[in-house]
Coordinates of C-alpha atoms in Angstrom, one line a residue:
Chain A
X4 CA 70.8 41.1 -180.5
X5 CA 67.9 43.5 -180.1
X6 CA 66.8 46.8 -180.4
X7 CA 64.2 49.8 -179.0
X8 CA 61.3 50.0 -180.5
X9 CA 60.0 52.7 -182.4
X10 CA 57.0 53.7 -183.7
X11 CA 55.8 52.8 -186.8
X12 CA 54.7 56.4 -188.5
X13 CA 51.5 56.6 -189.6
X14 CA 50.0 53.5 -187.7
X15 CA 48.3 53.6 -184.7
X16 CA 47.2 52.2 -181.4
X17 CA 46.1 48.4 -181.5
X18 CA 43.6 48.0 -178.0
X19 CA 44.7 45.0 -176.0
X20 CA 43.7 41.7 -176.4
X21 CA 41.0 42.8 -179.9
X22 CA 42.4 42.2 -183.3
X23 CA 42.3 45.0 -184.7
X24 CA 41.9 44.1 -188.6
X25 CA 38.9 45.7 -190.3
X26 CA 38.1 48.5 -187.0
X27 CA 39.8 50.8 -190.1
X28 CA 42.8 52.0 -188.4
X29 CA 45.5 52.8 -190.5
X30 CA 48.3 50.9 -190.8
X31 CA 51.9 51.0 -190.5
X32 CA 53.0 51.7 -194.3
X33 CA 53.1 48.6 -196.8
X34 CA 55.8 48.6 -198.1
X35 CA 58.0 48.9 -195.7
X36 CA 56.7 45.6 -193.8
X37 CA 56.9 43.6 -197.5
X38 CA 60.9 45.1 -198.0
X39 CA 60.5 43.0 -194.4
X40 CA 58.9 40.3 -194.5
X41 CA 60.8 40.0 -198.5
X42 CA 64.2 40.1 -196.2
X43 CA 63.5 37.4 -193.8
X44 CA 62.2 35.5 -196.3
X45 CA 65.1 35.4 -198.1
X46 CA 67.6 34.5 -195.2
X47 CA 65.0 31.6 -194.1
X48 CA 65.0 30.8 -197.7
X49 CA 69.1 28.9 -196.9
X50 CA 67.7 28.0 -192.9
X51 CA 67.9 24.2 -192.4
X52 CA 68.1 24.3 -188.4
X53 CA 64.2 25.3 -186.9
X54 CA 67.3 26.8 -184.4
X55 CA 68.4 29.5 -186.6
X56 CA 64.8 30.2 -188.2
X57 CA 63.4 30.7 -185.0
X58 CA 65.9 33.7 -184.5
X59 CA 65.9 34.5 -187.4
X60 CA 62.3 35.3 -187.2
X61 CA 62.4 36.7 -183.4
X62 CA 65.1 38.9 -184.3
X63 CA 62.7 40.6 -186.9
X64 CA 60.6 40.8 -184.1
X65 CA 63.4 42.7 -181.5
X66 CA 65.6 44.7 -184.3
X67 CA 64.4 48.8 -184.4
X68 CA 64.6 48.0 -188.3
X69 CA 61.9 45.6 -187.8
X70 CA 59.2 45.6 -185.6
X71 CA 61.2 47.0 -183.4
X72 CA 60.6 45.1 -180.1
X73 CA 62.2 45.3 -176.7
X74 CA 62.1 41.4 -177.2
X75 CA 60.0 38.1 -178.2
X76 CA 60.2 34.5 -177.7
X77 CA 58.9 31.4 -179.6
X78 CA 57.2 28.2 -178.6
X79 CA 55.2 24.8 -180.1
X80 CA 53.8 22.2 -179.2
X81 CA 54.7 19.1 -178.8
X82 CA 51.5 16.9 -177.4
X83 CA 49.6 18.8 -175.0
X84 CA 52.1 21.1 -174.4
X85 CA 53.7 24.5 -175.1
X86 CA 57.1 24.8 -175.0
X87 CA 59.6 28.0 -174.7
X88 CA 61.9 27.0 -178.0
X89 CA 63.6 30.1 -178.7
X90 CA 63.8 33.7 -177.6
X91 CA 65.6 37.4 -178.1
X92 CA 66.1 40.0 -176.0
X93 CA 67.5 41.2 -172.9
X94 CA 65.9 39.8 -169.5
X95 CA 65.9 43.2 -167.7
X96 CA 65.9 46.7 -168.1
X97 CA 69.2 46.7 -166.9
X98 CA 70.1 44.8 -169.4
X99 CA 68.7 45.7 -172.0
X100 CA 70.4 49.2 -171.1
X101 CA 74.0 47.2 -171.9
X102 CA 72.9 45.7 -174.7
X103 CA 71.1 48.5 -176.4
X104 CA 74.1 51.0 -176.0
X105 CA 76.5 48.0 -177.3
X106 CA 74.7 47.4 -180.4
X107 CA 74.6 51.7 -180.7
X108 CA 78.7 51.8 -180.2
X109 CA 79.3 49.1 -182.3
X110 CA 76.9 50.4 -185.2
X111 CA 75.7 46.8 -185.4
X112 CA 72.8 46.6 -187.5
X113 CA 70.7 43.9 -185.8
X114 CA 68.3 42.8 -188.9
X115 CA 71.6 42.3 -191.2
X116 CA 72.9 40.3 -189.4
X117 CA 69.8 37.5 -190.1
X118 CA 72.1 37.4 -193.5
X119 CA 74.6 34.9 -192.1
X120 CA 73.7 33.8 -189.0
X121 CA 76.4 32.6 -186.5
X122 CA 76.1 29.9 -183.5
X123 CA 78.7 32.1 -181.0
X124 CA 75.6 35.1 -181.2
X125 CA 72.5 32.1 -181.2
X126 CA 74.2 30.7 -178.6
X127 CA 74.2 33.2 -176.2
X128 CA 70.6 34.2 -177.1
X129 CA 70.5 30.7 -176.3
X130 CA 71.6 31.4 -173.1
X131 CA 69.9 34.9 -172.1
X132 CA 66.4 33.2 -172.6
X133 CA 66.4 29.5 -171.5
X134 CA 65.1 30.7 -168.2
X135 CA 62.5 32.5 -169.2
X136 CA 61.5 30.4 -172.1
X137 CA 61.5 27.3 -169.0
X138 CA 58.7 29.1 -167.3
X139 CA 56.7 30.0 -170.6
X140 CA 56.7 27.2 -171.1
X141 CA 52.8 25.6 -170.1
X142 CA 50.9 22.7 -170.1
X143 CA 47.3 21.8 -170.6
X144 CA 44.4 23.8 -173.0
X145 CA 46.1 26.0 -175.2
X146 CA 43.5 27.8 -177.0
X147 CA 41.6 30.6 -176.3
X148 CA 38.2 32.8 -178.2
X149 CA 41.5 35.0 -179.8
X150 CA 43.4 32.6 -181.2
X151 CA 42.7 33.0 -184.5
X152 CA 45.3 35.8 -185.2
X153 CA 47.3 37.6 -183.7
X154 CA 46.4 40.6 -181.1
X155 CA 47.5 42.1 -177.6
X156 CA 46.8 40.5 -173.9
X157 CA 46.7 42.2 -171.0
X158 CA 47.0 41.2 -167.7
X159 CA 44.2 39.3 -166.8
X160 CA 43.0 37.8 -170.6
X161 CA 40.3 35.3 -169.6
X162 CA 42.9 32.5 -171.4
X163 CA 44.9 30.7 -168.8
X164 CA 47.3 30.0 -170.8
X165 CA 47.8 34.1 -171.9
X166 CA 47.3 34.9 -168.0
X167 CA 50.5 32.6 -168.1
X168 CA 52.2 34.2 -170.5
X169 CA 51.1 37.7 -169.2
X170 CA 52.4 36.7 -165.4
X171 CA 56.0 35.2 -166.6
X172 CA 56.8 38.6 -168.9
X173 CA 55.2 41.1 -165.6
X174 CA 54.1 42.1 -169.2
X175 CA 51.5 45.3 -169.4
X176 CA 50.9 44.5 -172.6
X177 CA 52.0 41.9 -175.1
X178 CA 51.3 40.6 -178.6
X179 CA 51.1 37.0 -179.1
X180 CA 50.9 35.6 -182.3
X181 CA 49.6 32.0 -182.3
X182 CA 50.5 30.0 -185.3
X183 CA 47.5 27.0 -186.0
X184 CA 47.6 23.4 -187.7
X185 CA 44.3 23.7 -188.2
X186 CA 42.5 23.5 -185.5
X187 CA 45.4 23.1 -183.5
X188 CA 48.0 25.3 -181.9
X189 CA 51.2 24.7 -184.0
X190 CA 52.6 27.3 -181.7
X191 CA 52.9 30.7 -180.8
X192 CA 55.0 33.9 -180.8
X193 CA 54.7 36.5 -178.2
X194 CA 56.3 40.1 -178.0
X195 CA 56.0 42.9 -176.1
X196 CA 57.9 46.4 -174.7
X197 CA 58.5 45.1 -171.9
X198 CA 60.6 48.1 -171.5
X199 CA 60.3 51.1 -173.4
X200 CA 56.6 50.5 -172.8
X201 CA 56.2 51.7 -176.8
X202 CA 53.0 51.2 -177.7
X203 CA 51.9 48.1 -180.1
X204 CA 49.9 49.4 -183.8
X205 CA 47.3 47.2 -186.2
X206 CA 50.3 47.8 -188.9
X207 CA 52.8 46.1 -186.7
X208 CA 50.8 43.3 -185.7
X209 CA 49.6 42.2 -188.6
X210 CA 53.3 42.5 -189.8
X211 CA 53.7 39.9 -187.2
X212 CA 51.4 37.7 -188.6
X213 CA 53.2 37.8 -191.6
X214 CA 56.2 36.8 -190.4
X215 CA 55.0 34.4 -187.6
X216 CA 53.8 32.3 -190.9
X217 CA 57.0 32.7 -192.7
X218 CA 58.5 30.9 -189.0
X219 CA 56.2 27.6 -189.4
X220 CA 57.1 27.4 -193.1
X221 CA 60.4 27.5 -192.3
X222 CA 60.7 25.1 -189.0
X223 CA 58.9 23.0 -191.0
X224 CA 60.9 22.7 -193.7
X225 CA 63.8 22.1 -191.2
X226 CA 62.2 19.6 -189.7
X227 CA 61.7 18.4 -192.7
X228 CA 65.3 18.1 -193.9
X229 CA 66.3 17.1 -190.5
X230 CA 64.3 14.4 -191.2
X231 CA 64.9 13.2 -194.4
X232 CA 69.0 13.3 -193.0
X233 CA 67.7 10.9 -190.5
X234 CA 66.2 9.1 -192.8
X235 CA 69.3 8.8 -195.0
X236 CA 71.9 7.3 -192.1
X237 CA 69.1 4.9 -191.3
X238 CA 69.7 3.7 -194.7
X239 CA 73.6 4.2 -194.8
X240 CA 73.2 2.4 -191.3
X241 CA 71.1 -0.5 -192.9
X242 CA 73.3 -1.3 -195.6
X243 CA 76.0 -1.2 -193.8
X244 CA 74.6 -3.9 -191.7
X245 CA 73.3 -5.7 -194.9
X246 CA 77.8 -5.7 -195.9
X247 CA 78.7 -6.8 -192.8
X248 CA 75.8 -9.9 -193.2
X249 CA 77.4 -10.7 -196.6
X250 CA 81.3 -10.2 -195.6
X251 CA 80.4 -12.3 -192.9
X252 CA 78.5 -15.2 -194.6
X253 CA 81.5 -14.9 -197.5
X254 CA 83.7 -15.3 -194.6
X255 CA 82.3 -18.3 -192.6
X256 CA 82.3 -20.4 -196.2
X257 CA 85.5 -19.2 -196.2
X258 CA 86.3 -20.9 -193.0
X259 CA 84.3 -23.6 -192.4
X260 CA 84.5 -25.3 -195.8
X261 CA 89.0 -25.9 -195.3
X262 CA 88.2 -26.6 -192.1
X263 CA 84.9 -29.0 -192.5
X264 CA 87.6 -30.7 -195.9
X265 CA 89.9 -31.0 -194.0
X266 CA 88.8 -32.7 -190.7
X267 CA 86.8 -35.0 -193.2
X268 CA 89.5 -36.2 -195.1
X269 CA 91.3 -36.6 -191.2
X270 CA 88.8 -38.7 -190.6
X271 CA 88.1 -40.7 -193.8
X272 CA 91.7 -41.6 -193.3
X273 CA 91.9 -42.0 -189.5
X274 CA 88.6 -44.2 -190.0
X275 CA 89.8 -46.9 -193.1
X276 CA 93.5 -46.4 -193.1
X277 CA 95.0 -46.2 -196.6
X278 CA 98.2 -48.6 -197.9
X279 CA 98.4 -46.5 -200.6
X280 CA 101.6 -44.5 -199.8
X281 CA 101.0 -41.8 -202.3
X282 CA 97.5 -41.6 -202.5
X283 CA 98.1 -41.1 -198.1
X284 CA 100.5 -37.9 -199.1
X285 CA 98.5 -36.8 -201.4
X286 CA 95.3 -36.7 -198.5
X287 CA 97.9 -35.5 -196.1
X288 CA 98.8 -32.6 -198.0
X289 CA 95.0 -31.5 -199.4
X290 CA 94.0 -31.9 -195.3
X291 CA 97.5 -28.8 -194.5
X292 CA 96.8 -27.0 -198.0
X293 CA 92.9 -26.6 -196.6
X294 CA 94.5 -25.9 -193.0
X295 CA 96.7 -23.2 -194.6
X296 CA 94.1 -22.2 -196.4
X297 CA 91.9 -21.8 -193.3
X298 CA 94.1 -19.9 -191.5
X299 CA 94.9 -17.6 -194.2
X300 CA 91.3 -16.8 -194.2
X301 CA 91.1 -16.5 -189.7
X302 CA 93.9 -13.9 -190.6
X303 CA 91.6 -12.0 -193.0
X304 CA 88.3 -12.8 -190.6
X305 CA 90.7 -11.0 -187.4
X306 CA 92.3 -7.9 -190.1
X307 CA 88.4 -7.3 -191.4
X308 CA 87.0 -7.2 -187.7
X309 CA 89.1 -4.7 -185.7
X310 CA 88.8 -2.4 -189.2
X311 CA 84.9 -2.7 -189.0
X312 CA 85.0 -1.6 -185.2
X313 CA 87.4 1.3 -186.2
X314 CA 85.0 1.9 -189.3
X315 CA 81.4 1.1 -187.6
X316 CA 80.7 5.0 -187.7
X317 CA 80.4 6.9 -190.6
X318 CA 79.1 10.4 -190.4
X319 CA 79.0 13.0 -193.7
X320 CA 82.6 13.3 -194.4
X321 CA 84.4 16.4 -196.5
X322 CA 86.5 13.5 -198.7
X323 CA 88.6 16.0 -200.7
X324 CA 89.9 17.0 -198.0
X325 CA 90.6 14.2 -196.6
X326 CA 91.6 12.7 -199.0
X327 CA 94.5 16.3 -199.6
X328 CA 95.3 15.5 -196.0
X329 CA 96.6 12.4 -196.8
X330 CA 98.2 12.9 -200.0
X331 CA 100.3 16.0 -198.3
X332 CA 101.8 12.9 -196.0
X333 CA 103.0 10.9 -198.5
X334 CA 104.4 14.4 -200.7
X335 CA 107.9 14.6 -198.1
X336 CA 108.8 10.8 -199.1
X337 CA 107.3 10.9 -202.6
X338 CA 109.5 13.8 -203.3
X339 CA 112.8 12.3 -201.6
X340 CA 112.6 9.2 -204.4
X341 CA 111.9 11.4 -207.1
X342 CA 107.7 10.9 -207.7
X343 CA 105.6 13.5 -208.5
X344 CA 102.6 13.4 -206.1
X345 CA 99.8 15.1 -207.4
X346 CA 96.7 15.6 -206.1
X347 CA 93.6 17.4 -207.5
X348 CA 90.3 18.0 -205.9
X349 CA 87.1 20.3 -206.8
X350 CA 87.3 23.7 -204.6
X351 CA 83.1 22.8 -203.5
X352 CA 83.0 20.3 -201.3
X353 CA 82.2 16.6 -201.7
X354 CA 80.2 14.6 -198.8
X355 CA 80.3 11.3 -198.9
X356 CA 79.3 8.3 -196.3
X357 CA 82.3 7.5 -194.8
X358 CA 84.7 6.9 -192.1
X359 CA 87.6 9.6 -191.5
X360 CA 90.2 7.0 -190.1
X361 CA 89.4 4.5 -192.1
X362 CA 89.1 6.5 -195.2
X363 CA 92.4 7.6 -194.5
X364 CA 93.5 4.5 -193.2
X365 CA 92.9 3.7 -197.1
X366 CA 93.8 6.7 -198.8
X367 CA 97.4 5.3 -197.4
X368 CA 97.3 2.1 -198.4
X369 CA 96.7 3.3 -201.8
X370 CA 99.4 5.9 -202.5
X371 CA 101.5 3.5 -200.0
X372 CA 101.1 0.3 -202.8
X373 CA 102.0 3.1 -206.0
X374 CA 104.9 4.4 -203.5
X375 CA 105.6 1.1 -203.7
X376 CA 105.0 0.3 -206.6
X377 CA 107.5 3.1 -208.4
X378 CA 110.4 2.3 -205.6
X379 CA 112.6 1.9 -208.5
X380 CA 112.5 5.0 -209.9
X381 CA 111.1 8.3 -210.3
X382 CA 107.5 8.1 -211.9
X383 CA 103.8 10.0 -210.6
X384 CA 101.1 9.4 -209.0
X385 CA 97.8 11.2 -209.0
X386 CA 95.1 11.0 -206.8
X387 CA 91.8 12.5 -207.8
X388 CA 88.5 13.5 -206.1
X389 CA 86.2 12.8 -208.6
X390 CA 82.0 13.8 -207.7
X391 CA 78.9 12.0 -209.8
X392 CA 75.6 13.4 -209.0
X393 CA 75.6 9.7 -206.3
X394 CA 79.1 9.7 -206.7
X395 CA 82.5 10.1 -204.4
X396 CA 85.0 8.4 -206.2
X397 CA 88.6 8.8 -204.9
X398 CA 91.8 7.9 -207.9
X399 CA 94.8 6.8 -206.9
X400 CA 97.1 6.4 -209.9
X401 CA 100.6 5.1 -210.5
X402 CA 102.9 5.2 -213.6
X403 CA 104.0 2.2 -212.6
X404 CA 104.6 -1.0 -213.7
X405 CA 101.5 -3.6 -214.1
X406 CA 100.3 -5.2 -211.0
X407 CA 101.9 -9.0 -210.9
X408 CA 100.1 -11.2 -212.6
X409 CA 99.0 -13.3 -209.8
X410 CA 96.9 -10.1 -208.6
X411 CA 95.4 -8.9 -211.6
X412 CA 91.9 -10.9 -211.5
X413 CA 91.2 -10.1 -208.0
X414 CA 94.4 -7.7 -206.2
X415 CA 91.3 -7.2 -203.2
X416 CA 91.6 -11.1 -202.7
X417 CA 94.4 -10.6 -200.2
X418 CA 96.9 -13.0 -200.0
X419 CA 99.3 -12.3 -202.8
X420 CA 101.2 -9.0 -201.4
X421 CA 104.2 -7.0 -204.3
X422 CA 106.1 -6.5 -201.1
X423 CA 108.8 -8.6 -199.3
X424 CA 107.4 -10.4 -196.8
X425 CA 104.1 -8.2 -197.1
X426 CA 100.7 -10.8 -195.4
X427 CA 98.9 -9.1 -199.5
X428 CA 95.8 -8.3 -196.6
X429 CA 96.8 -4.8 -197.3
X430 CA 94.2 -4.6 -200.1
X431 CA 91.9 -7.0 -198.8
X432 CA 91.5 -5.1 -195.5
X433 CA 91.1 -1.2 -198.7
X434 CA 88.3 -3.5 -199.5
X435 CA 86.1 -4.6 -196.1
X436 CA 87.1 -1.2 -194.6
X437 CA 84.9 0.5 -198.0
X438 CA 82.3 -2.4 -198.5
X439 CA 81.3 -1.9 -194.0
X440 CA 81.4 2.8 -195.0
X441 CA 78.5 1.1 -198.3
X442 CA 81.3 2.2 -200.9
X443 CA 82.8 0.0 -203.6
X444 CA 87.0 -0.9 -204.2
X445 CA 87.8 -0.7 -208.1
X446 CA 90.8 -1.3 -210.3
X447 CA 91.9 -0.9 -213.7
X448 CA 94.7 -0.7 -215.8
X449 CA 92.8 0.8 -219.2
X450 CA 95.1 3.7 -219.2
X451 CA 98.4 2.4 -221.0
X452 CA 101.3 3.2 -218.0
X453 CA 98.7 4.0 -215.7
X454 CA 97.8 1.7 -212.9
X455 CA 94.6 3.1 -210.9
X456 CA 92.8 2.0 -207.8
X457 CA 89.3 3.4 -207.1
X458 CA 87.5 4.1 -204.2
X459 CA 83.8 5.0 -204.4
X460 CA 82.0 6.2 -202.0
X461 CA 77.8 7.7 -201.2
X462 CA 77.6 10.8 -202.1
X463 CA 75.3 13.1 -199.9
X464 CA 74.1 15.8 -201.6
Chain B
X24 CA 71.1 -48.0 -201.9
X25 CA 73.8 -49.8 -203.2
X26 CA 72.4 -49.7 -206.4
X27 CA 71.5 -45.4 -206.3
X28 CA 74.0 -43.0 -208.2
X29 CA 74.6 -38.9 -206.1
X30 CA 75.7 -36.6 -208.2
X31 CA 78.0 -34.2 -205.6
X32 CA 78.4 -30.4 -206.7
X33 CA 81.0 -28.5 -205.4
X34 CA 83.1 -26.4 -206.8
X35 CA 86.0 -28.0 -203.9
X36 CA 87.6 -30.5 -205.2
X37 CA 88.8 -31.7 -201.9
X38 CA 85.1 -32.2 -201.0
X39 CA 84.3 -34.3 -203.5
X40 CA 86.9 -36.6 -203.4
X41 CA 86.4 -36.8 -200.0
X42 CA 82.7 -37.8 -200.8
X43 CA 83.7 -40.3 -203.3
X44 CA 85.9 -42.6 -201.2
X45 CA 83.1 -42.3 -198.1
X46 CA 80.5 -42.8 -200.6
X47 CA 81.6 -45.3 -202.8
X48 CA 82.1 -47.3 -200.1
X49 CA 79.0 -47.2 -198.6
X50 CA 78.0 -49.6 -201.8
X51 CA 76.3 -45.4 -203.8
X52 CA 77.7 -44.8 -207.2
X53 CA 78.8 -41.2 -206.7
X54 CA 79.4 -38.8 -210.0
X55 CA 81.1 -35.2 -209.4
X56 CA 80.5 -31.4 -210.5
X57 CA 82.7 -28.6 -209.3
X58 CA 80.1 -26.4 -211.7
X59 CA 77.2 -25.7 -212.8
X60 CA 77.3 -26.6 -216.1
X61 CA 79.2 -30.2 -215.3
X62 CA 76.5 -30.7 -213.1
X63 CA 73.6 -30.2 -215.4
X64 CA 75.3 -31.9 -218.1
X65 CA 75.5 -35.2 -215.6
X66 CA 71.4 -34.2 -215.0
X67 CA 70.9 -34.1 -218.7
X68 CA 73.1 -37.8 -219.7
X69 CA 70.1 -39.3 -216.8
X70 CA 70.6 -41.8 -214.3
X71 CA 70.7 -40.0 -211.1
X72 CA 68.5 -40.9 -207.9
X73 CA 69.4 -37.9 -205.6
X74 CA 72.5 -34.4 -205.7
X75 CA 74.4 -33.2 -203.2
X76 CA 74.5 -29.5 -204.1
X77 CA 76.3 -27.0 -202.2
X78 CA 74.8 -23.3 -202.5
X79 CA 77.9 -21.2 -203.3
X80 CA 79.6 -22.6 -206.3
X81 CA 81.8 -19.7 -206.8
X82 CA 80.0 -16.6 -208.9
X83 CA 77.4 -19.2 -209.1
X84 CA 74.0 -20.4 -206.8
X85 CA 73.2 -23.9 -206.1
X86 CA 69.8 -22.4 -205.2
X87 CA 69.5 -21.8 -208.7
X88 CA 70.0 -25.1 -209.8
X89 CA 67.5 -26.3 -207.3
X90 CA 64.7 -24.3 -208.4
X91 CA 65.7 -25.3 -212.4
X92 CA 66.0 -29.1 -210.5
X93 CA 61.7 -28.8 -209.1
X94 CA 61.2 -27.3 -212.3
X95 CA 62.0 -30.0 -214.4
X96 CA 60.0 -33.2 -215.3
X97 CA 62.1 -36.2 -213.9
X98 CA 61.9 -34.4 -210.3
X99 CA 65.9 -35.9 -209.0
X100 CA 65.3 -35.4 -205.0
X101 CA 69.0 -32.8 -204.3
X102 CA 70.0 -32.5 -200.7
X103 CA 71.7 -28.8 -200.0
X104 CA 75.3 -28.6 -198.1
X105 CA 76.6 -26.1 -196.8
X106 CA 79.6 -24.2 -194.4
X107 CA 76.5 -21.3 -194.0
X108 CA 72.9 -21.6 -191.9
X109 CA 71.7 -19.3 -192.6
X110 CA 71.3 -19.7 -195.6
X111 CA 67.8 -22.0 -194.2
X112 CA 66.2 -18.4 -194.3
X113 CA 66.0 -18.8 -197.6
X114 CA 62.6 -20.1 -199.1
X115 CA 65.2 -21.2 -202.1
X116 CA 66.4 -23.2 -199.6
X117 CA 62.9 -24.8 -198.5
X118 CA 62.6 -27.0 -201.8
X119 CA 65.1 -28.7 -201.0
X120 CA 64.5 -32.3 -200.0
X121 CA 67.0 -32.3 -197.2
X122 CA 69.3 -29.4 -196.0
X123 CA 73.1 -30.5 -194.3
X124 CA 75.9 -27.7 -192.8
X125 CA 78.8 -28.8 -193.9
X126 CA 81.0 -30.4 -190.9
X127 CA 84.2 -32.9 -190.8
X128 CA 81.4 -35.2 -189.6
X129 CA 80.0 -36.3 -192.2
X130 CA 77.5 -38.6 -190.3
X131 CA 74.8 -36.7 -190.9
X132 CA 75.0 -36.3 -194.7
X133 CA 75.5 -40.0 -195.1
X134 CA 71.9 -39.6 -192.7
X135 CA 70.5 -37.5 -194.8
X136 CA 71.6 -39.0 -198.2
X137 CA 69.9 -42.4 -197.1
X138 CA 66.8 -40.7 -196.3
X139 CA 66.1 -38.8 -200.0
X140 CA 67.4 -42.5 -201.2
X141 CA 64.6 -44.5 -199.2
X142 CA 61.8 -41.9 -200.2
X143 CA 62.6 -41.7 -203.5
X144 CA 62.2 -45.4 -204.0

């Protein structure tokens, strides 16, 4: 991703190690610099990865239609170290000739590629410059007298860090573009013409400074976005943990209550045996009912824990695609039963925090239940993925008969099944899994003739 | 303890029956309520010396009733009884005179009720 440097028309060569502003030299044509900076700025607007931001600016440094340097490197300050972060350009003269010949042969204009960065290109540059970036990394005081403005350095430069970079790159003329955060160095861009030995002009130096500022702004913005993403993930994890604790409370209560009751009644009967047969039968019935309830809750606990173990990793998921895949799996079965299965989702991606396997199981469960409800004849199942500003909503509606009365109060409570031999834990499991992802479930029959189940997940924008 | 009256509040009818049987044998007059509404009525009727209160009562929270009792002029001692120990972390539960984890062994509950009644005399 490099091209040969070209001499900018009307520019004069810079003096090594001395900033040229104010020396009365002719500058690079302003409109060309403005056009380049604009082009880079537009490309950086959509960049959310610091590496892509660095690559974009370094391509502008090295492209023939950009600043035309042979190679360029970006170093970032970390504590007391200036660490090599990204580089663009060949490692040797032979590699330079090879790359430039290929660019000419393929008629590639590197600057055009900054509008559509791709991972493969970045990976090639990352691998190519990894070793040099390691060598360029420098610990210690990186300041020098001319650190405020971009300058051209020559071997023998008094600054230890600049001397280190000159030695490492075996550079005869090295452009140093310092990027400052107040009094402290934030980063630096290094560039040279180690193959062509082309002169460096004051206009080029000024343009390099402008691009350096654009890079810093973009990297800071990308870092902020990354940090916000991490915050969002931490918040989701905290909410996830909160949901688990609340579920554990609920389960402990539901499990311990009947056990304590059964044990208490049994202990009392043992301590004070009743001669009243009816009372004895009633107490034993209560003990039996309490133990049975504990068993049911225990089964739910085991089921819920298994689901949580699988859904413990929530990530950004494109919900429309996941739901459509499940609907596609069910479509042939629905068709064979004379059931029309439609799936609506908007063209734009709808991203939510979820676990893909868990989400798919939940949607499978809801569509499976809908098919079960329509087992007696033809009907329709409508699956839809909708969104509000903060939520992604998955609806599974069927035109079958309404739910049995026993289920309507809370179909997700578990313990009641519409299926022959069913445990009734399917919908309870759906709720447990969705809640484990920080989501909610719902049910309504407000639209006449339709039974609708809903999954609501938190939307990531 | 023979003349004392204790109100047991629990949404589980089986527990109320168990409490009635066990505490009646101790000579305690037992009254029961399956909801906070019934409990408020019982307290308003007077004659309650102590309350044994479950925290999770369906959709209601026993802790809110505990605050009501503490704010009332005739403050009745309250023993919280719940299946989940972590409610002890809720500062609201610190307002109670006793805190017992529900168990099939009622020894601790009996001892706590006795202690609370004696302290109230």
